[in-house]
Amino acid sequence: MIANLPFIAIALLIGIAFAIILLKKNMIKMVMGIGIMESAVNLFLITIGYREEGIAPIFTSAPEGSVMVLPTVQALTLTNIVIGVAATALMISMIMIIYKKYGTINSDKMRRLKE
Amino acid sequence: MNLLLDNLPALLIAVPLLGAFLVPVIGRFLPKIRDAWIILVSFLASLAAVITAAAVFLKGTLVYVFGAAAVSSAADSGGIPFRIIFTIDGFGAFMLLSAAIVSFAVVLYLVASQKERSGKSEFYALYLLLTAGIFGMVSTGDLFNFFVFLEINTLAGAALVSYHRKGGIAVEGAIKYLIVNTVGGLMVLFSIGLLYAQYNSLNMAFLASQMTWTTLNIVALVLFITALGMKAGAVPFHFATPDAYSVAPSGITAVMVVASQAGLYGLFRVLFTLYGGSINTVTIGWVIIILGILSMVIGVTMALPQKDIKRLLAYHAVSQTGYMLLGVGVAFAVLGDPAATAAFGQTAMEGGLFHIINHALYKGLLFLAVGAVIYRTGVWSLNKLGGLGHNMKWTMVFFLIGALAIAGIPPFNGFASKLMIYESVFAFNPALSIIAMVVSILTLASFMKVFHSVFMGPRLPEYENVKEVPKLMIAGMIILTIFVIGFGLVPDLVVDSIVSPAAAALLNQGSYITAVLGGGL
Amino acid sequence: MIGDLITGYGFWNPLIWIIVMATGLLFAWLIWRCGESGYDKGTEQTKPYLSGNDEPPKSDVHIRGGNMYWGFTHALKGYYDKLIPLHSGVVNDYLTWFVIGVIVIFVVVMVI
């Protein structure tokens, strides 16, 4: 049970993120929802790389027969954090322009492109 | 020279990336040679792509391992390949070819059409990043790498869509595209995590050799289908596609078509190479077919009443994506049945794949031609345009060729691929084939409307002084036109030399795995 | 034969098609040549004749894009009335469709 706790947290976080993205009309909140989803995915990646009693994956001077956590997923998480920062920054700056031009950040009002 | 040839797959990414980051530097200190630099970098990148593709078609699958002593030895470290790896097989080479042609033609066009605009250095830097993203997506053999290039593709694409703000409306289209595709990208990463959790590898060939039919894998597959379908613009995930295409600068839209087809590439790669025969192909095949039919019908019926010229073309892009999904979906549905695959599955597949490159070419041509009209008149609405054929003869000819090709009129390339889809799908299920033909007729009808209302009719007073577009823009369109006509005149050569290897690469999952892992595993 | 594209049921050869079309055009040209040439540019002959009325200004003659296929969309009114509101332009709706798609496809794949 306790080992599954991170996965329950991930499911909850993704659920919350989708609820925010689908229900909130405020664009800033939507971006926050995407941020939560990103964190959930990062948490997921870190969790699948975790090993009981694992040590940091540094091969030089590692004790004999020790278990290491998986390094690949940590690299993936770092990459995803960087990508997430870029995506969030771009989205926020676009919302700024939308606010300047449309006077609103409500996604209901932001619909000059439709049909 | 040999060093360059050996490292071609790395150059595919290195050339556009380095070129992209040097553009702002050059734009700052040597603004005069910036345009020449862009054309040079884009030409070199396209050249690398074409040579790589040629090498793959001549010698078979190309495996390139980053950082390894011998570039083709992937199966080190006890059989589990963990290095970043590029695996370019027939299908990847095919996509590289279409991306190379379109991206180079569009650069020529952009250099002329962006001449009067500001902020050009960053614009071209983003453009080259987008090219790098597309090249990377279609050549990588590593799932996480695929995700990284997918995100580069999405971010650069969204930034380019919003580049000329047009009173905020372009930003609106871009942010919709960005939000939708970021969520899709995260879902792709989530499903990559699901696969990694089970098999401890990101290498597509290794995963493919281990794949089984479990619930977790089904979740991952469904997320892949929906998220990559969203990138490709399949109904009902297409909503952001017309929004983004209709406001992007015209040359960019032509490349966005290729960028979304890279999503389609990912979808087919996941279906055929990653999952292949390990899943219930009939059900998944029908899911793809139904997505295709919905895309075709809804895309074209939404296009008919449109009044914004680029939005109309964007809905046609959705509709044409349906043809590809239909052809390839039929091939996937009969994947488990060798007799049916030989009888019509392979032809359906070839038709669907051939349509990918054809669509990239003629839809690129159409967007460029429409962009030329907008460049000279500044008008988007079909209700206001008219009589431009008198002043813009070249643009009219290019648009007509593109329109006939998309409607499937012989002897242009759209007809050849559509015929292959019709006849092979008819053997699978006649009703699907009939729907496809009706959609084609509606496509012709809607292009009659565009052609008539933009180019035909008497010379209108408000467009009395409209001139033909600059020569470089025409050059970009000519490149695409040559391929549209050429592919239509010798479809058998094209199918035999590039489409059949692509279809064979997808249908034969084992060859992909063997190419990467060697015969030992 | 060179140029044959095998499509499973038959074949498609653009070269033969072009030869046939060229022959057709040749015959059309021959028939056209037999006609009488009585067309003079720049005379009254080339002006449109609208029952003796004056020709309206050029911008009124041109049929604009928005007027085309009015009948088609009108005939399919029920379909379009349902379809067009779906493209609402609200980005939340777009993502709702994504979630619906995921659920529907998952259920379909699991059940069948």
PDB file of N, CA, C and O in Angstrom, chain A residues 14 18 21 27 34 37-38 41 44-45 48 51 70 72-73 76 79-80 83 86-87 90-91 94-95 97-98 101-102 110-115, chain B residues 144 147 151 155 158 162 165 167-169 171-176 178-179 186-187 189-190 193-194 196-197 200 202 243 246-247 302 306 311 315:
ATOM      1  N   ILE A  14      -3.109  14.274 -11.670  1.00  0.00           N
ATOM      2  CA  ILE A  14      -3.532  14.374 -13.067  1.00  0.00           C
ATOM      3  C   ILE A  14      -5.032  14.670 -13.138  1.00  0.00           C
ATOM      4  O   ILE A  14      -5.489  15.479 -13.959  1.00  0.00           O
ATOM      5  N   PHE A  18      -6.579  17.943 -14.896  1.00  0.00           N
ATOM      6  CA  PHE A  18      -7.582  17.923 -15.970  1.00  0.00           C
ATOM      7  C   PHE A  18      -8.822  18.687 -15.559  1.00  0.00           C
ATOM      8  O   PHE A  18      -9.420  19.412 -16.371  1.00  0.00           O
ATOM      9  N   ILE A  21      -8.064  22.313 -16.055  1.00  0.00           N
ATOM     10  CA  ILE A  21      -7.951  22.711 -17.457  1.00  0.00           C
ATOM     11  C   ILE A  21      -9.322  22.705 -18.131  1.00  0.00           C
ATOM     12  O   ILE A  21      -9.626  23.559 -18.961  1.00  0.00           O
ATOM     13  N   MET A  27      -7.425  31.892 -18.147  1.00  0.00           N
ATOM     14  CA  MET A  27      -6.304  31.277 -18.863  1.00  0.00           C
ATOM     15  C   MET A  27      -5.103  31.037 -17.953  1.00  0.00           C
ATOM     16  O   MET A  27      -4.390  30.049 -18.102  1.00  0.00           O
ATOM     17  N   ILE A  34      -1.836  23.111 -16.314  1.00  0.00           N
ATOM     18  CA  ILE A  34      -0.840  22.408 -17.128  1.00  0.00           C
ATOM     19  C   ILE A  34       0.432  22.200 -16.319  1.00  0.00           C
ATOM     20  O   ILE A  34       1.066  21.145 -16.391  1.00  0.00           O
ATOM     21  N   MET A  37      -0.082  19.280 -14.120  1.00  0.00           N
ATOM     22  CA  MET A  37       0.001  18.039 -14.881  1.00  0.00           C
ATOM     23  C   MET A  37       1.456  17.661 -15.168  1.00  0.00           C
ATOM     24  O   MET A  37       1.848  16.498 -15.061  1.00  0.00           O
ATOM     25  N   GLU A  38       2.235  18.695 -15.473  1.00  0.00           N
ATOM     26  CA  GLU A  38       3.651  18.477 -15.736  1.00  0.00           C
ATOM     27  C   GLU A  38       4.344  17.906 -14.504  1.00  0.00           C
ATOM     28  O   GLU A  38       5.107  16.937 -14.598  1.00  0.00           O
ATOM     29  N   VAL A  41       3.488  14.302 -14.078  1.00  0.00           N
ATOM     30  CA  VAL A  41       4.243  13.415 -14.967  1.00  0.00           C
ATOM     31  C   VAL A  41       5.684  13.280 -14.486  1.00  0.00           C
ATOM     32  O   VAL A  41       6.260  12.186 -14.489  1.00  0.00           O
ATOM     33  N   PHE A  44       5.762  10.960 -11.665  1.00  0.00           N
ATOM     34  CA  PHE A  44       5.609   9.600 -12.172  1.00  0.00           C
ATOM     35  C   PHE A  44       6.941   9.053 -12.670  1.00  0.00           C
ATOM     36  O   PHE A  44       7.328   7.921 -12.348  1.00  0.00           O
ATOM     37  N   LEU A  45       7.647   9.885 -13.437  1.00  0.00           N
ATOM     38  CA  LEU A  45       8.925   9.413 -13.984  1.00  0.00           C
ATOM     39  C   LEU A  45       9.907   9.088 -12.864  1.00  0.00           C
ATOM     40  O   LEU A  45      10.585   8.060 -12.888  1.00  0.00           O
ATOM     41  N   ILE A  48       8.942   5.747 -11.028  1.00  0.00           N
ATOM     42  CA  ILE A  48       9.240   4.465 -11.672  1.00  0.00           C
ATOM     43  C   ILE A  48      10.725   4.174 -11.673  1.00  0.00           C
ATOM     44  O   ILE A  48      11.132   3.035 -11.854  1.00  0.00           O
ATOM     45  N   ARG A  51      14.193   2.660  -6.549  1.00  0.00           N
ATOM     46  CA  ARG A  51      14.377   1.278  -6.099  1.00  0.00           C
ATOM     47  C   ARG A  51      14.535   1.301  -4.584  1.00  0.00           C
ATOM     48  O   ARG A  51      15.205   2.201  -4.046  1.00  0.00           O
ATOM     49  N   LEU A  70      17.322   4.330 -10.882  1.00  0.00           N
ATOM     50  CA  LEU A  70      17.599   4.428 -12.313  1.00  0.00           C
ATOM     51  C   LEU A  70      17.945   5.865 -12.690  1.00  0.00           C
ATOM     52  O   LEU A  70      17.203   6.788 -12.361  1.00  0.00           O
ATOM     53  N   THR A  72      18.235   7.122 -15.812  1.00  0.00           N
ATOM     54  CA  THR A  72      17.644   7.622 -17.059  1.00  0.00           C
ATOM     55  C   THR A  72      16.435   8.502 -16.785  1.00  0.00           C
ATOM     56  O   THR A  72      16.319   9.601 -17.310  1.00  0.00           O
ATOM     57  N   VAL A  73      15.540   8.014 -15.911  1.00  0.00           N
ATOM     58  CA  VAL A  73      14.314   8.779 -15.667  1.00  0.00           C
ATOM     59  C   VAL A  73      14.614  10.122 -15.047  1.00  0.00           C
ATOM     60  O   VAL A  73      13.900  11.098 -15.271  1.00  0.00           O
ATOM     61  N   LEU A  76      15.396  12.285 -17.777  1.00  0.00           N
ATOM     62  CA  LEU A  76      14.161  12.646 -18.484  1.00  0.00           C
ATOM     63  C   LEU A  76      13.426  13.747 -17.732  1.00  0.00           C
ATOM     64  O   LEU A  76      12.917  14.697 -18.331  1.00  0.00           O
ATOM     65  N   THR A  79      15.001  17.090 -18.256  1.00  0.00           N
ATOM     66  CA  THR A  79      14.672  17.597 -19.584  1.00  0.00           C
ATOM     67  C   THR A  79      13.243  18.113 -19.632  1.00  0.00           C
ATOM     68  O   THR A  79      12.967  19.174 -20.181  1.00  0.00           O
ATOM     69  N   ASN A  80      12.347  17.345 -19.007  1.00  0.00           N
ATOM     70  CA  ASN A  80      10.948  17.746 -19.059  1.00  0.00           C
ATOM     71  C   ASN A  80      10.721  19.033 -18.284  1.00  0.00           C
ATOM     72  O   ASN A  80       9.883  19.854 -18.678  1.00  0.00           O
ATOM     73  N   ILE A  83      11.743  21.771 -20.634  1.00  0.00           N
ATOM     74  CA  ILE A  83      10.724  21.963 -21.672  1.00  0.00           C
ATOM     75  C   ILE A  83       9.499  22.638 -21.082  1.00  0.00           C
ATOM     76  O   ILE A  83       8.908  23.534 -21.687  1.00  0.00           O
ATOM     77  N   ALA A  86       9.921  26.328 -20.733  1.00  0.00           N
ATOM     78  CA  ALA A  86       9.783  27.010 -22.026  1.00  0.00           C
ATOM     79  C   ALA A  86       8.319  27.130 -22.411  1.00  0.00           C
ATOM     80  O   ALA A  86       7.851  28.207 -22.801  1.00  0.00           O
ATOM     81  N   ALA A  87       7.580  26.023 -22.249  1.00  0.00           N
ATOM     82  CA  ALA A  87       6.168  26.041 -22.645  1.00  0.00           C
ATOM     83  C   ALA A  87       5.392  27.026 -21.789  1.00  0.00           C
ATOM     84  O   ALA A  87       4.596  27.829 -22.305  1.00  0.00           O
ATOM     85  N   LEU A  90       6.172  30.638 -22.706  1.00  0.00           N
ATOM     86  CA  LEU A  90       5.538  31.027 -23.970  1.00  0.00           C
ATOM     87  C   LEU A  90       4.042  31.259 -23.772  1.00  0.00           C
ATOM     88  O   LEU A  90       3.477  32.250 -24.250  1.00  0.00           O
ATOM     89  N   MET A  91       3.414  30.345 -23.008  1.00  0.00           N
ATOM     90  CA  MET A  91       1.967  30.495 -22.798  1.00  0.00           C
ATOM     91  C   MET A  91       1.658  31.776 -22.041  1.00  0.00           C
ATOM     92  O   MET A  91       0.748  32.528 -22.397  1.00  0.00           O
ATOM     93  N   MET A  94       2.031  34.791 -24.171  1.00  0.00           N
ATOM     94  CA  MET A  94       0.908  34.919 -25.109  1.00  0.00           C
ATOM     95  C   MET A  94      -0.322  35.455 -24.398  1.00  0.00           C
ATOM     96  O   MET A  94      -1.066  36.273 -24.944  1.00  0.00           O
ATOM     97  N   ILE A  95      -0.532  34.970 -23.158  1.00  0.00           N
ATOM     98  CA  ILE A  95      -1.700  35.457 -22.410  1.00  0.00           C
ATOM     99  C   ILE A  95      -1.562  36.958 -22.153  1.00  0.00           C
ATOM    100  O   ILE A  95      -2.556  37.700 -22.214  1.00  0.00           O
ATOM    101  N   ILE A  97      -0.191  39.133 -24.120  1.00  0.00           N
ATOM    102  CA  ILE A  97      -0.587  39.843 -25.343  1.00  0.00           C
ATOM    103  C   ILE A  97      -2.104  39.789 -25.512  1.00  0.00           C
ATOM    104  O   ILE A  97      -2.737  40.782 -25.876  1.00  0.00           O
ATOM    105  N   ILE A  98      -2.671  38.623 -25.212  1.00  0.00           N
ATOM    106  CA  ILE A  98      -4.133  38.504 -25.314  1.00  0.00           C
ATOM    107  C   ILE A  98      -4.794  39.537 -24.404  1.00  0.00           C
ATOM    108  O   ILE A  98      -5.750  40.211 -24.798  1.00  0.00           O
ATOM    109  N   LYS A 101      -4.592  42.986 -25.929  1.00  0.00           N
ATOM    110  CA  LYS A 101      -5.382  43.237 -27.128  1.00  0.00           C
ATOM    111  C   LYS A 101      -6.874  43.016 -26.904  1.00  0.00           C
ATOM    112  O   LYS A 101      -7.699  43.686 -27.498  1.00  0.00           O
ATOM    113  N   TYR A 102      -7.222  42.020 -26.092  1.00  0.00           N
ATOM    114  CA  TYR A 102      -8.631  41.678 -25.938  1.00  0.00           C
ATOM    115  C   TYR A 102      -9.213  42.275 -24.665  1.00  0.00           C
ATOM    116  O   TYR A 102     -10.426  42.320 -24.495  1.00  0.00           O
ATOM    117  N   MET A 110     -12.386  34.718 -25.465  1.00  0.00           N
ATOM    118  CA  MET A 110     -11.304  34.685 -26.447  1.00  0.00           C
ATOM    119  C   MET A 110     -11.712  33.767 -27.599  1.00  0.00           C
ATOM    120  O   MET A 110     -11.195  32.685 -27.757  1.00  0.00           O
ATOM    121  N   ARG A 111     -12.673  34.220 -28.372  1.00  0.00           N
ATOM    122  CA  ARG A 111     -13.162  33.326 -29.434  1.00  0.00           C
ATOM    123  C   ARG A 111     -13.496  34.096 -30.695  1.00  0.00           C
ATOM    124  O   ARG A 111     -14.569  33.946 -31.268  1.00  0.00           O
ATOM    125  N   ARG A 112     -12.524  34.885 -31.138  1.00  0.00           N
ATOM    126  CA  ARG A 112     -12.712  35.498 -32.459  1.00  0.00           C
ATOM    127  C   ARG A 112     -12.524  34.452 -33.554  1.00  0.00           C
ATOM    128  O   ARG A 112     -13.050  34.604 -34.644  1.00  0.00           O
ATOM    129  N   LEU A 113     -11.741  33.433 -33.253  1.00  0.00           N
ATOM    130  CA  LEU A 113     -11.557  32.332 -34.201  1.00  0.00           C
ATOM    131  C   LEU A 113     -12.515  31.230 -33.820  1.00  0.00           C
ATOM    132  O   LEU A 113     -12.337  30.572 -32.795  1.00  0.00           O
ATOM    133  N   LYS A 114     -13.539  31.057 -34.588  1.00  0.00           N
ATOM    134  CA  LYS A 114     -14.453  29.946 -34.309  1.00  0.00           C
ATOM    135  C   LYS A 114     -15.145  29.542 -35.601  1.00  0.00           C
ATOM    136  O   LYS A 114     -15.012  30.208 -36.611  1.00  0.00           O
ATOM    137  N   GLU A 115     -15.910  28.494 -35.530  1.00  0.00           N
ATOM    138  CA  GLU A 115     -16.700  27.935 -36.633  1.00  0.00           C
ATOM    139  C   GLU A 115     -15.871  27.410 -37.787  1.00  0.00           C
ATOM    140  O   GLU A 115     -14.717  27.691 -37.892  1.00  0.00           O
TER     141      GLU A 115
ATOM    142  N   PHE B 144      11.916   8.870 -25.829  1.00  0.00           N
ATOM    143  CA  PHE B 144      11.996  10.142 -25.122  1.00  0.00           C
ATOM    144  C   PHE B 144      12.497  11.243 -26.047  1.00  0.00           C
ATOM    145  O   PHE B 144      12.014  12.374 -26.016  1.00  0.00           O
ATOM    146  N   PHE B 147       9.760  12.580 -27.891  1.00  0.00           N
ATOM    147  CA  PHE B 147       8.980  13.567 -27.126  1.00  0.00           C
ATOM    148  C   PHE B 147       9.663  14.926 -27.149  1.00  0.00           C
ATOM    149  O   PHE B 147       9.003  15.956 -27.318  1.00  0.00           O
ATOM    150  N   GLU B 151       8.105  18.381 -28.656  1.00  0.00           N
ATOM    151  CA  GLU B 151       7.918  19.645 -27.945  1.00  0.00           C
ATOM    152  C   GLU B 151       8.615  20.792 -28.667  1.00  0.00           C
ATOM    153  O   GLU B 151       8.080  21.898 -28.729  1.00  0.00           O
ATOM    154  N   LEU B 155       6.506  24.004 -29.724  1.00  0.00           N
ATOM    155  CA  LEU B 155       6.827  25.345 -29.222  1.00  0.00           C
ATOM    156  C   LEU B 155       7.217  26.271 -30.370  1.00  0.00           C
ATOM    157  O   LEU B 155       6.719  27.398 -30.461  1.00  0.00           O
ATOM    158  N   ALA B 158       4.101  27.081 -32.440  1.00  0.00           N
ATOM    159  CA  ALA B 158       3.178  28.032 -31.822  1.00  0.00           C
ATOM    160  C   ALA B 158       3.757  29.437 -31.848  1.00  0.00           C
ATOM    161  O   ALA B 158       3.049  30.411 -32.132  1.00  0.00           O
ATOM    162  N   SER B 162       2.120  32.814 -33.890  1.00  0.00           N
ATOM    163  CA  SER B 162       1.741  34.085 -33.275  1.00  0.00           C
ATOM    164  C   SER B 162       2.654  35.226 -33.711  1.00  0.00           C
ATOM    165  O   SER B 162       2.543  36.326 -33.177  1.00  0.00           O
ATOM    166  N   ARG B 165       1.112  39.589 -35.042  1.00  0.00           N
ATOM    167  CA  ARG B 165       0.003  39.441 -34.102  1.00  0.00           C
ATOM    168  C   ARG B 165      -1.357  39.733 -34.711  1.00  0.00           C
ATOM    169  O   ARG B 165      -2.350  39.212 -34.292  1.00  0.00           O
ATOM    170  N   GLY B 167      -3.428  42.223 -34.409  1.00  0.00           N
ATOM    171  CA  GLY B 167      -4.411  42.645 -33.411  1.00  0.00           C
ATOM    172  C   GLY B 167      -4.764  41.554 -32.435  1.00  0.00           C
ATOM    173  O   GLY B 167      -5.884  41.501 -31.928  1.00  0.00           O
ATOM    174  N   GLY B 168      -3.849  40.659 -32.163  1.00  0.00           N
ATOM    175  CA  GLY B 168      -4.091  39.653 -31.131  1.00  0.00           C
ATOM    176  C   GLY B 168      -4.677  38.361 -31.654  1.00  0.00           C
ATOM    177  O   GLY B 168      -4.619  37.342 -30.976  1.00  0.00           O
ATOM    178  N   ILE B 169      -5.219  38.381 -32.861  1.00  0.00           N
ATOM    179  CA  ILE B 169      -5.952  37.196 -33.316  1.00  0.00           C
ATOM    180  C   ILE B 169      -4.981  36.045 -33.589  1.00  0.00           C
ATOM    181  O   ILE B 169      -5.291  34.878 -33.319  1.00  0.00           O
ATOM    182  N   VAL B 171      -2.257  35.512 -31.941  1.00  0.00           N
ATOM    183  CA  VAL B 171      -1.862  34.972 -30.643  1.00  0.00           C
ATOM    184  C   VAL B 171      -2.952  34.048 -30.109  1.00  0.00           C
ATOM    185  O   VAL B 171      -2.670  33.021 -29.491  1.00  0.00           O
ATOM    186  N   GLU B 172      -4.197  34.417 -30.384  1.00  0.00           N
ATOM    187  CA  GLU B 172      -5.292  33.558 -29.939  1.00  0.00           C
ATOM    188  C   GLU B 172      -5.176  32.170 -30.575  1.00  0.00           C
ATOM    189  O   GLU B 172      -5.249  31.142 -29.881  1.00  0.00           O
ATOM    190  N   GLY B 173      -4.961  32.147 -31.895  1.00  0.00           N
ATOM    191  CA  GLY B 173      -4.809  30.848 -32.554  1.00  0.00           C
ATOM    192  C   GLY B 173      -3.622  30.082 -32.004  1.00  0.00           C
ATOM    193  O   GLY B 173      -3.685  28.877 -31.775  1.00  0.00           O
ATOM    194  N   ALA B 174      -2.518  30.819 -31.764  1.00  0.00           N
ATOM    195  CA  ALA B 174      -1.300  30.148 -31.315  1.00  0.00           C
ATOM    196  C   ALA B 174      -1.483  29.566 -29.929  1.00  0.00           C
ATOM    197  O   ALA B 174      -1.047  28.444 -29.654  1.00  0.00           O
ATOM    198  N   ILE B 175      -2.146  30.294 -29.026  1.00  0.00           N
ATOM    199  CA  ILE B 175      -2.219  29.779 -27.660  1.00  0.00           C
ATOM    200  C   ILE B 175      -3.154  28.581 -27.589  1.00  0.00           C
ATOM    201  O   ILE B 175      -2.913  27.636 -26.833  1.00  0.00           O
ATOM    202  N   LYS B 176      -4.172  28.580 -28.421  1.00  0.00           N
ATOM    203  CA  LYS B 176      -5.035  27.394 -28.452  1.00  0.00           C
ATOM    204  C   LYS B 176      -4.237  26.180 -28.905  1.00  0.00           C
ATOM    205  O   LYS B 176      -4.289  25.107 -28.308  1.00  0.00           O
ATOM    206  N   LEU B 178      -1.050  25.809 -28.754  1.00  0.00           N
ATOM    207  CA  LEU B 178      -0.009  25.476 -27.788  1.00  0.00           C
ATOM    208  C   LEU B 178      -0.585  24.722 -26.591  1.00  0.00           C
ATOM    209  O   LEU B 178      -0.038  23.687 -26.183  1.00  0.00           O
ATOM    210  N   ILE B 179      -1.686  25.215 -26.032  1.00  0.00           N
ATOM    211  CA  ILE B 179      -2.267  24.560 -24.853  1.00  0.00           C
ATOM    212  C   ILE B 179      -2.665  23.131 -25.196  1.00  0.00           C
ATOM    213  O   ILE B 179      -2.312  22.163 -24.507  1.00  0.00           O
ATOM    214  N   LEU B 186       2.306  16.112 -22.940  1.00  0.00           N
ATOM    215  CA  LEU B 186       2.478  15.527 -21.603  1.00  0.00           C
ATOM    216  C   LEU B 186       1.873  14.134 -21.536  1.00  0.00           C
ATOM    217  O   LEU B 186       2.408  13.243 -20.867  1.00  0.00           O
ATOM    218  N   MET B 187       0.768  13.946 -22.252  1.00  0.00           N
ATOM    219  CA  MET B 187       0.166  12.606 -22.256  1.00  0.00           C
ATOM    220  C   MET B 187       1.081  11.618 -22.987  1.00  0.00           C
ATOM    221  O   MET B 187       1.191  10.452 -22.604  1.00  0.00           O
ATOM    222  N   LEU B 189       4.317  11.840 -22.982  1.00  0.00           N
ATOM    223  CA  LEU B 189       5.391  11.544 -22.033  1.00  0.00           C
ATOM    224  C   LEU B 189       4.904  10.565 -20.967  1.00  0.00           C
ATOM    225  O   LEU B 189       5.635   9.660 -20.549  1.00  0.00           O
ATOM    226  N   PHE B 190       3.642  10.751 -20.532  1.00  0.00           N
ATOM    227  CA  PHE B 190       3.083   9.850 -19.527  1.00  0.00           C
ATOM    228  C   PHE B 190       3.059   8.417 -20.061  1.00  0.00           C
ATOM    229  O   PHE B 190       3.442   7.470 -19.358  1.00  0.00           O
ATOM    230  N   GLY B 193       6.395   6.977 -20.052  1.00  0.00           N
ATOM    231  CA  GLY B 193       6.716   6.517 -18.705  1.00  0.00           C
ATOM    232  C   GLY B 193       6.101   5.164 -18.405  1.00  0.00           C
ATOM    233  O   GLY B 193       6.737   4.289 -17.815  1.00  0.00           O
ATOM    234  N   LEU B 194       4.846   4.975 -18.857  1.00  0.00           N
ATOM    235  CA  LEU B 194       4.182   3.679 -18.633  1.00  0.00           C
ATOM    236  C   LEU B 194       4.978   2.552 -19.275  1.00  0.00           C
ATOM    237  O   LEU B 194       5.134   1.471 -18.705  1.00  0.00           O
ATOM    238  N   TYR B 196       8.226   2.667 -20.052  1.00  0.00           N
ATOM    239  CA  TYR B 196       9.532   2.545 -19.400  1.00  0.00           C
ATOM    240  C   TYR B 196       9.404   1.776 -18.090  1.00  0.00           C
ATOM    241  O   TYR B 196      10.273   0.972 -17.738  1.00  0.00           O
ATOM    242  N   ALA B 197       8.306   2.027 -17.370  1.00  0.00           N
ATOM    243  CA  ALA B 197       8.120   1.361 -16.076  1.00  0.00           C
ATOM    244  C   ALA B 197       8.116  -0.150 -16.238  1.00  0.00           C
ATOM    245  O   ALA B 197       8.556  -0.885 -15.358  1.00  0.00           O
ATOM    246  N   ASN B 200      11.924  -0.915 -18.807  1.00  0.00           N
ATOM    247  CA  ASN B 200      13.197  -0.278 -18.493  1.00  0.00           C
ATOM    248  C   ASN B 200      14.000   0.133 -19.711  1.00  0.00           C
ATOM    249  O   ASN B 200      15.218   0.054 -19.722  1.00  0.00           O
ATOM    250  N   LEU B 202      13.896   2.879 -23.415  1.00  0.00           N
ATOM    251  CA  LEU B 202      13.197   3.858 -24.241  1.00  0.00           C
ATOM    252  C   LEU B 202      13.414   3.569 -25.710  1.00  0.00           C
ATOM    253  O   LEU B 202      12.890   4.266 -26.566  1.00  0.00           O
ATOM    254  N   ASP B 243      -7.727  26.870 -36.258  1.00  0.00           N
ATOM    255  CA  ASP B 243      -7.465  28.144 -35.592  1.00  0.00           C
ATOM    256  C   ASP B 243      -6.036  28.593 -35.822  1.00  0.00           C
ATOM    257  O   ASP B 243      -5.769  29.762 -36.106  1.00  0.00           O
ATOM    258  N   SER B 246      -5.129  29.204 -39.753  1.00  0.00           N
ATOM    259  CA  SER B 246      -5.752  30.323 -40.447  1.00  0.00           C
ATOM    260  C   SER B 246      -5.094  31.647 -40.092  1.00  0.00           C
ATOM    261  O   SER B 246      -5.248  32.607 -40.826  1.00  0.00           O
ATOM    262  N   VAL B 247      -4.352  31.718 -38.975  1.00  0.00           N
ATOM    263  CA  VAL B 247      -3.756  33.004 -38.619  1.00  0.00           C
ATOM    264  C   VAL B 247      -2.243  33.024 -38.803  1.00  0.00           C
ATOM    265  O   VAL B 247      -1.634  34.078 -38.709  1.00  0.00           O
ATOM    266  N   MET B 302     -17.055  21.206 -43.072  1.00  0.00           N
ATOM    267  CA  MET B 302     -16.777  22.479 -42.420  1.00  0.00           C
ATOM    268  C   MET B 302     -16.095  23.444 -43.380  1.00  0.00           C
ATOM    269  O   MET B 302     -16.223  24.664 -43.251  1.00  0.00           O
ATOM    270  N   GLN B 306     -16.936  27.996 -45.302  1.00  0.00           N
ATOM    271  CA  GLN B 306     -15.994  28.980 -44.764  1.00  0.00           C
ATOM    272  C   GLN B 306     -15.884  30.209 -45.667  1.00  0.00           C
ATOM    273  O   GLN B 306     -15.954  30.091 -46.887  1.00  0.00           O
ATOM    274  N   ARG B 311      -8.737  29.667 -43.556  1.00  0.00           N
ATOM    275  CA  ARG B 311      -9.443  28.739 -42.690  1.00  0.00           C
ATOM    276  C   ARG B 311     -10.053  27.611 -43.524  1.00  0.00           C
ATOM    277  O   ARG B 311     -10.072  26.449 -43.107  1.00  0.00           O
ATOM    278  N   TYR B 315      -9.278  23.595 -43.019  1.00  0.00           N
ATOM    279  CA  TYR B 315     -10.228  22.481 -42.865  1.00  0.00           C
ATOM    280  C   TYR B 315      -9.969  21.404 -43.914  1.00  0.00           C
ATOM    281  O   TYR B 315     -10.174  20.216 -43.656  1.00  0.00           O
TER     282      TYR B 315
END
